[in-house]
Amino acid sequence: SIYKKHYPVIARMVLNNNGTEQEAKDVFQETVLVLYHHVKQSQFTLSCALQTYLYSVARRLWLK
């Protein structure tokens, strides 16, 4: 459900910044891994909407 709901926004961001569909998929996969690693930490608290968090992480990964 995370993929279905949030992937289109991330893909649009990557594609609008001269990326490909494959790069969008790769960035989204890395973003989900970052989320997974943060959720595993006991002190992690999400203080914004999930989409905002995913977009921020994906944008940082894409610009990197």
PDB file of N, CA and C in Angstrom:
ATOM      1  N   SER A   1       0.829  -1.203   0.000  1.00  0.00           N
ATOM      2  CA  SER A   1       0.000   0.000   0.000  1.00  0.00           C
ATOM      3  C   SER A   1       0.868   1.260   0.000  1.00  0.00           C
ATOM      4  N   ILE A   2       2.037   1.192   0.642  1.00  0.00           N
ATOM      5  CA  ILE A   2       2.939   2.355   0.623  1.00  0.00           C
ATOM      6  C   ILE A   2       3.363   2.652  -0.811  1.00  0.00           C
ATOM      7  N   TYR A   3       3.694   1.605  -1.540  1.00  0.00           N
ATOM      8  CA  TYR A   3       4.132   1.783  -2.923  1.00  0.00           C
ATOM      9  C   TYR A   3       3.005   2.393  -3.768  1.00  0.00           C
ATOM     10  N   LYS A   4       1.829   1.841  -3.684  1.00  0.00           N
ATOM     11  CA  LYS A   4       0.723   2.323  -4.503  1.00  0.00           C
ATOM     12  C   LYS A   4       0.363   3.769  -4.198  1.00  0.00           C
ATOM     13  N   LYS A   5       0.423   4.137  -2.947  1.00  0.00           N
ATOM     14  CA  LYS A   5      -0.003   5.475  -2.548  1.00  0.00           C
ATOM     15  C   LYS A   5       1.081   6.530  -2.763  1.00  0.00           C
ATOM     16  N   HIS A   6       2.351   6.192  -2.519  1.00  0.00           N
ATOM     17  CA  HIS A   6       3.396   7.209  -2.477  1.00  0.00           C
ATOM     18  C   HIS A   6       4.385   7.179  -3.638  1.00  0.00           C
ATOM     19  N   TYR A   7       4.459   6.069  -4.353  1.00  0.00           N
ATOM     20  CA  TYR A   7       5.414   5.985  -5.459  1.00  0.00           C
ATOM     21  C   TYR A   7       5.173   7.026  -6.552  1.00  0.00           C
ATOM     22  N   PRO A   8       3.931   7.285  -6.976  1.00  0.00           N
ATOM     23  CA  PRO A   8       3.729   8.254  -8.064  1.00  0.00           C
ATOM     24  C   PRO A   8       4.317   9.636  -7.774  1.00  0.00           C
ATOM     25  N   VAL A   9       4.255  10.075  -6.546  1.00  0.00           N
ATOM     26  CA  VAL A   9       4.798  11.387  -6.185  1.00  0.00           C
ATOM     27  C   VAL A   9       6.323  11.387  -6.318  1.00  0.00           C
ATOM     28  N   ILE A  10       6.945  10.328  -5.843  1.00  0.00           N
ATOM     29  CA  ILE A  10       8.405  10.214  -5.920  1.00  0.00           C
ATOM     30  C   ILE A  10       8.832  10.086  -7.381  1.00  0.00           C
ATOM     31  N   ALA A  11       8.122   9.277  -8.147  1.00  0.00           N
ATOM     32  CA  ALA A  11       8.455   9.091  -9.560  1.00  0.00           C
ATOM     33  C   ALA A  11       8.351  10.417 -10.314  1.00  0.00           C
ATOM     34  N   ARG A  12       7.317  11.180 -10.039  1.00  0.00           N
ATOM     35  CA  ARG A  12       7.145  12.479 -10.700  1.00  0.00           C
ATOM     36  C   ARG A  12       8.307  13.412 -10.368  1.00  0.00           C
ATOM     37  N   MET A  13       8.745  13.403  -9.110  1.00  0.00           N
ATOM     38  CA  MET A  13       9.865  14.250  -8.711  1.00  0.00           C
ATOM     39  C   MET A  13      11.127  13.863  -9.471  1.00  0.00           C
ATOM     40  N   VAL A  14      11.415  12.569  -9.558  1.00  0.00           N
ATOM     41  CA  VAL A  14      12.615  12.094 -10.257  1.00  0.00           C
ATOM     42  C   VAL A  14      12.510  12.392 -11.755  1.00  0.00           C
ATOM     43  N   LEU A  15      11.372  12.097 -12.350  1.00  0.00           N
ATOM     44  CA  LEU A  15      11.195  12.328 -13.784  1.00  0.00           C
ATOM     45  C   LEU A  15      11.261  13.812 -14.142  1.00  0.00           C
ATOM     46  N   ASN A  16      10.750  14.671 -13.268  1.00  0.00           N
ATOM     47  CA  ASN A  16      10.814  16.108 -13.508  1.00  0.00           C
ATOM     48  C   ASN A  16      12.234  16.656 -13.350  1.00  0.00           C
ATOM     49  N   ASN A  17      13.112  15.879 -12.762  1.00  0.00           N
ATOM     50  CA  ASN A  17      14.500  16.288 -12.575  1.00  0.00           C
ATOM     51  C   ASN A  17      15.436  15.448 -13.442  1.00  0.00           C
ATOM     52  N   ASN A  18      14.978  15.173 -14.648  1.00  0.00           N
ATOM     53  CA  ASN A  18      15.778  14.484 -15.672  1.00  0.00           C
ATOM     54  C   ASN A  18      16.151  13.051 -15.329  1.00  0.00           C
ATOM     55  N   GLY A  19      15.325  12.379 -14.552  1.00  0.00           N
ATOM     56  CA  GLY A  19      15.566  10.982 -14.232  1.00  0.00           C
ATOM     57  C   GLY A  19      14.736  10.070 -15.115  1.00  0.00           C
ATOM     58  N   THR A  20      14.992   8.784 -14.983  1.00  0.00           N
ATOM     59  CA  THR A  20      14.248   7.781 -15.737  1.00  0.00           C
ATOM     60  C   THR A  20      13.305   7.042 -14.795  1.00  0.00           C
ATOM     61  N   GLU A  21      12.429   6.247 -15.370  1.00  0.00           N
ATOM     62  CA  GLU A  21      11.507   5.434 -14.563  1.00  0.00           C
ATOM     63  C   GLU A  21      12.283   4.452 -13.690  1.00  0.00           C
ATOM     64  N   GLN A  22      13.334   3.862 -14.232  1.00  0.00           N
ATOM     65  CA  GLN A  22      14.153   2.926 -13.458  1.00  0.00           C
ATOM     66  C   GLN A  22      14.840   3.631 -12.298  1.00  0.00           C
ATOM     67  N   GLU A  23      15.340   4.827 -12.520  1.00  0.00           N
ATOM     68  CA  GLU A  23      15.971   5.591 -11.433  1.00  0.00           C
ATOM     69  C   GLU A  23      14.947   5.947 -10.367  1.00  0.00           C
ATOM     70  N   ALA A  24      13.724   6.242 -10.789  1.00  0.00           N
ATOM     71  CA  ALA A  24      12.651   6.533  -9.835  1.00  0.00           C
ATOM     72  C   ALA A  24      12.366   5.310  -8.966  1.00  0.00           C
ATOM     73  N   LYS A  25      12.335   4.137  -9.578  1.00  0.00           N
ATOM     74  CA  LYS A  25      12.107   2.902  -8.820  1.00  0.00           C
ATOM     75  C   LYS A  25      13.248   2.657  -7.834  1.00  0.00           C
ATOM     76  N   ASP A  26      14.480   2.886  -8.283  1.00  0.00           N
ATOM     77  CA  ASP A  26      15.638   2.691  -7.412  1.00  0.00           C
ATOM     78  C   ASP A  26      15.615   3.653  -6.227  1.00  0.00           C
ATOM     79  N   VAL A  27      15.306   4.915  -6.492  1.00  0.00           N
ATOM     80  CA  VAL A  27      15.247   5.921  -5.424  1.00  0.00           C
ATOM     81  C   VAL A  27      14.142   5.560  -4.441  1.00  0.00           C
ATOM     82  N   PHE A  28      12.994   5.120  -4.942  1.00  0.00           N
ATOM     83  CA  PHE A  28      11.903   4.758  -4.035  1.00  0.00           C
ATOM     84  C   PHE A  28      12.285   3.563  -3.174  1.00  0.00           C
ATOM     85  N   GLN A  29      12.949   2.585  -3.761  1.00  0.00           N
ATOM     86  CA  GLN A  29      13.392   1.408  -2.999  1.00  0.00           C
ATOM     87  C   GLN A  29      14.360   1.827  -1.899  1.00  0.00           C
ATOM     88  N   GLU A  30      15.305   2.688  -2.216  1.00  0.00           N
ATOM     89  CA  GLU A  30      16.256   3.167  -1.205  1.00  0.00           C
ATOM     90  C   GLU A  30      15.540   3.965  -0.125  1.00  0.00           C
ATOM     91  N   THR A  31      14.535   4.725  -0.526  1.00  0.00           N
ATOM     92  CA  THR A  31      13.755   5.513   0.434  1.00  0.00           C
ATOM     93  C   THR A  31      13.027   4.607   1.415  1.00  0.00           C
ATOM     94  N   VAL A  32      12.427   3.541   0.919  1.00  0.00           N
ATOM     95  CA  VAL A  32      11.726   2.590   1.791  1.00  0.00           C
ATOM     96  C   VAL A  32      12.716   1.917   2.739  1.00  0.00           C
ATOM     97  N   LEU A  33      13.914   1.640   2.275  1.00  0.00           N
ATOM     98  CA  LEU A  33      14.940   1.054   3.151  1.00  0.00           C
ATOM     99  C   LEU A  33      15.336   2.019   4.261  1.00  0.00           C
ATOM    100  N   VAL A  34      15.463   3.292   3.939  1.00  0.00           N
ATOM    101  CA  VAL A  34      15.774   4.299   4.961  1.00  0.00           C
ATOM    102  C   VAL A  34      14.646   4.329   5.988  1.00  0.00           C
ATOM    103  N   LEU A  35      13.400   4.332   5.523  1.00  0.00           N
ATOM    104  CA  LEU A  35      12.256   4.306   6.440  1.00  0.00           C
ATOM    105  C   LEU A  35      12.312   3.071   7.331  1.00  0.00           C
ATOM    106  N   TYR A  36      12.577   1.921   6.748  1.00  0.00           N
ATOM    107  CA  TYR A  36      12.645   0.672   7.498  1.00  0.00           C
ATOM    108  C   TYR A  36      13.708   0.746   8.592  1.00  0.00           C
ATOM    109  N   HIS A  37      14.889   1.242   8.249  1.00  0.00           N
ATOM    110  CA  HIS A  37      15.964   1.325   9.238  1.00  0.00           C
ATOM    111  C   HIS A  37      15.627   2.318  10.355  1.00  0.00           C
ATOM    112  N   HIS A  38      14.961   3.410  10.016  1.00  0.00           N
ATOM    113  CA  HIS A  38      14.567   4.364  11.049  1.00  0.00           C
ATOM    114  C   HIS A  38      13.465   3.812  11.949  1.00  0.00           C
ATOM    115  N   VAL A  39      12.516   3.092  11.372  1.00  0.00           N
ATOM    116  CA  VAL A  39      11.422   2.523  12.161  1.00  0.00           C
ATOM    117  C   VAL A  39      11.946   1.474  13.146  1.00  0.00           C
ATOM    118  N   LYS A  40      12.994   0.753  12.749  1.00  0.00           N
ATOM    119  CA  LYS A  40      13.573  -0.256  13.640  1.00  0.00           C
ATOM    120  C   LYS A  40      14.196   0.365  14.886  1.00  0.00           C
ATOM    121  N   GLN A  41      14.598   1.624  14.803  1.00  0.00           N
ATOM    122  CA  GLN A  41      15.182   2.289  15.968  1.00  0.00           C
ATOM    123  C   GLN A  41      14.067   2.636  16.949  1.00  0.00           C
ATOM    124  N   SER A  42      14.297   2.348  18.195  1.00  0.00           N
ATOM    125  CA  SER A  42      13.236   2.544  19.186  1.00  0.00           C
ATOM    126  C   SER A  42      12.911   4.014  19.420  1.00  0.00           C
ATOM    127  N   GLN A  43      13.838   4.914  19.183  1.00  0.00           N
ATOM    128  CA  GLN A  43      13.583   6.328  19.451  1.00  0.00           C
ATOM    129  C   GLN A  43      12.994   7.075  18.251  1.00  0.00           C
ATOM    130  N   PHE A  44      12.723   6.403  17.156  1.00  0.00           N
ATOM    131  CA  PHE A  44      12.175   7.053  15.964  1.00  0.00           C
ATOM    132  C   PHE A  44      10.733   7.454  16.180  1.00  0.00           C
ATOM    133  N   THR A  45      10.437   8.719  15.906  1.00  0.00           N
ATOM    134  CA  THR A  45       9.073   9.218  15.965  1.00  0.00           C
ATOM    135  C   THR A  45       8.811  10.010  14.701  1.00  0.00           C
ATOM    136  N   LEU A  46       7.792   9.655  13.982  1.00  0.00           N
ATOM    137  CA  LEU A  46       7.434  10.354  12.755  1.00  0.00           C
ATOM    138  C   LEU A  46       6.637  11.595  13.146  1.00  0.00           C
ATOM    139  N   SER A  47       7.200  12.760  12.874  1.00  0.00           N
ATOM    140  CA  SER A  47       6.548  14.004  13.294  1.00  0.00           C
ATOM    141  C   SER A  47       5.936  14.766  12.118  1.00  0.00           C
ATOM    142  N   CYS A  48       5.784  14.103  10.994  1.00  0.00           N
ATOM    143  CA  CYS A  48       5.149  14.698   9.826  1.00  0.00           C
ATOM    144  C   CYS A  48       4.364  13.607   9.104  1.00  0.00           C
ATOM    145  N   ALA A  49       3.719  13.992   8.030  1.00  0.00           N
ATOM    146  CA  ALA A  49       2.986  13.000   7.243  1.00  0.00           C
ATOM    147  C   ALA A  49       3.980  12.039   6.594  1.00  0.00           C
ATOM    148  N   LEU A  50       3.566  10.791   6.428  1.00  0.00           N
ATOM    149  CA  LEU A  50       4.448   9.791   5.821  1.00  0.00           C
ATOM    150  C   LEU A  50       4.895  10.232   4.432  1.00  0.00           C
ATOM    151  N   GLN A  51       3.989  10.801   3.658  1.00  0.00           N
ATOM    152  CA  GLN A  51       4.353  11.241   2.310  1.00  0.00           C
ATOM    153  C   GLN A  51       5.412  12.338   2.359  1.00  0.00           C
ATOM    154  N   THR A  52       5.324  13.239   3.306  1.00  0.00           N
ATOM    155  CA  THR A  52       6.321  14.300   3.461  1.00  0.00           C
ATOM    156  C   THR A  52       7.678  13.699   3.788  1.00  0.00           C
ATOM    157  N   TYR A  53       7.693  12.739   4.683  1.00  0.00           N
ATOM    158  CA  TYR A  53       8.942  12.071   5.060  1.00  0.00           C
ATOM    159  C   TYR A  53       9.549  11.349   3.861  1.00  0.00           C
ATOM    160  N   LEU A  54       8.742  10.567   3.155  1.00  0.00           N
ATOM    161  CA  LEU A  54       9.239   9.819   2.006  1.00  0.00           C
ATOM    162  C   LEU A  54       9.753  10.758   0.922  1.00  0.00           C
ATOM    163  N   TYR A  55       9.029  11.835   0.662  1.00  0.00           N
ATOM    164  CA  TYR A  55       9.441  12.787  -0.361  1.00  0.00           C
ATOM    165  C   TYR A  55      10.765  13.438   0.022  1.00  0.00           C
ATOM    166  N   SER A  56      10.919  13.812   1.279  1.00  0.00           N
ATOM    167  CA  SER A  56      12.152  14.447   1.734  1.00  0.00           C
ATOM    168  C   SER A  56      13.345  13.512   1.599  1.00  0.00           C
ATOM    169  N   VAL A  57      13.172  12.275   2.008  1.00  0.00           N
ATOM    170  CA  VAL A  57      14.260  11.292   1.900  1.00  0.00           C
ATOM    171  C   VAL A  57      14.589  11.042   0.431  1.00  0.00           C
ATOM    172  N   ALA A  58      13.563  10.860  -0.395  1.00  0.00           N
ATOM    173  CA  ALA A  58      13.781  10.592  -1.818  1.00  0.00           C
ATOM    174  C   ALA A  58      14.466  11.775  -2.499  1.00  0.00           C
ATOM    175  N   ARG A  59      14.063  12.960  -2.149  1.00  0.00           N
ATOM    176  CA  ARG A  59      14.681  14.154  -2.745  1.00  0.00           C
ATOM    177  C   ARG A  59      16.154  14.238  -2.371  1.00  0.00           C
ATOM    178  N   ARG A  60      16.462  13.978  -1.107  1.00  0.00           N
ATOM    179  CA  ARG A  60      17.847  13.985  -0.654  1.00  0.00           C
ATOM    180  C   ARG A  60      18.657  12.921  -1.384  1.00  0.00           C
ATOM    181  N   LEU A  61      18.089  11.725  -1.525  1.00  0.00           N
ATOM    182  CA  LEU A  61      18.791  10.648  -2.244  1.00  0.00           C
ATOM    183  C   LEU A  61      18.984  11.012  -3.714  1.00  0.00           C
ATOM    184  N   TRP A  62      17.977  11.607  -4.328  1.00  0.00           N
ATOM    185  CA  TRP A  62      18.076  11.939  -5.741  1.00  0.00           C
ATOM    186  C   TRP A  62      19.135  13.025  -5.963  1.00  0.00           C
ATOM    187  N   LEU A  63      19.154  14.038  -5.112  1.00  0.00           N
ATOM    188  CA  LEU A  63      20.121  15.116  -5.275  1.00  0.00           C
ATOM    189  C   LEU A  63      21.534  14.666  -4.957  1.00  0.00           C
ATOM    190  N   LYS A  64      21.636  13.640  -4.124  1.00  0.00           N
ATOM    191  CA  LYS A  64      22.952  13.093  -3.772  1.00  0.00           C
ATOM    192  C   LYS A  64      23.518  12.360  -4.954  1.00  0.00           C
TER     193      LYS A  64
END
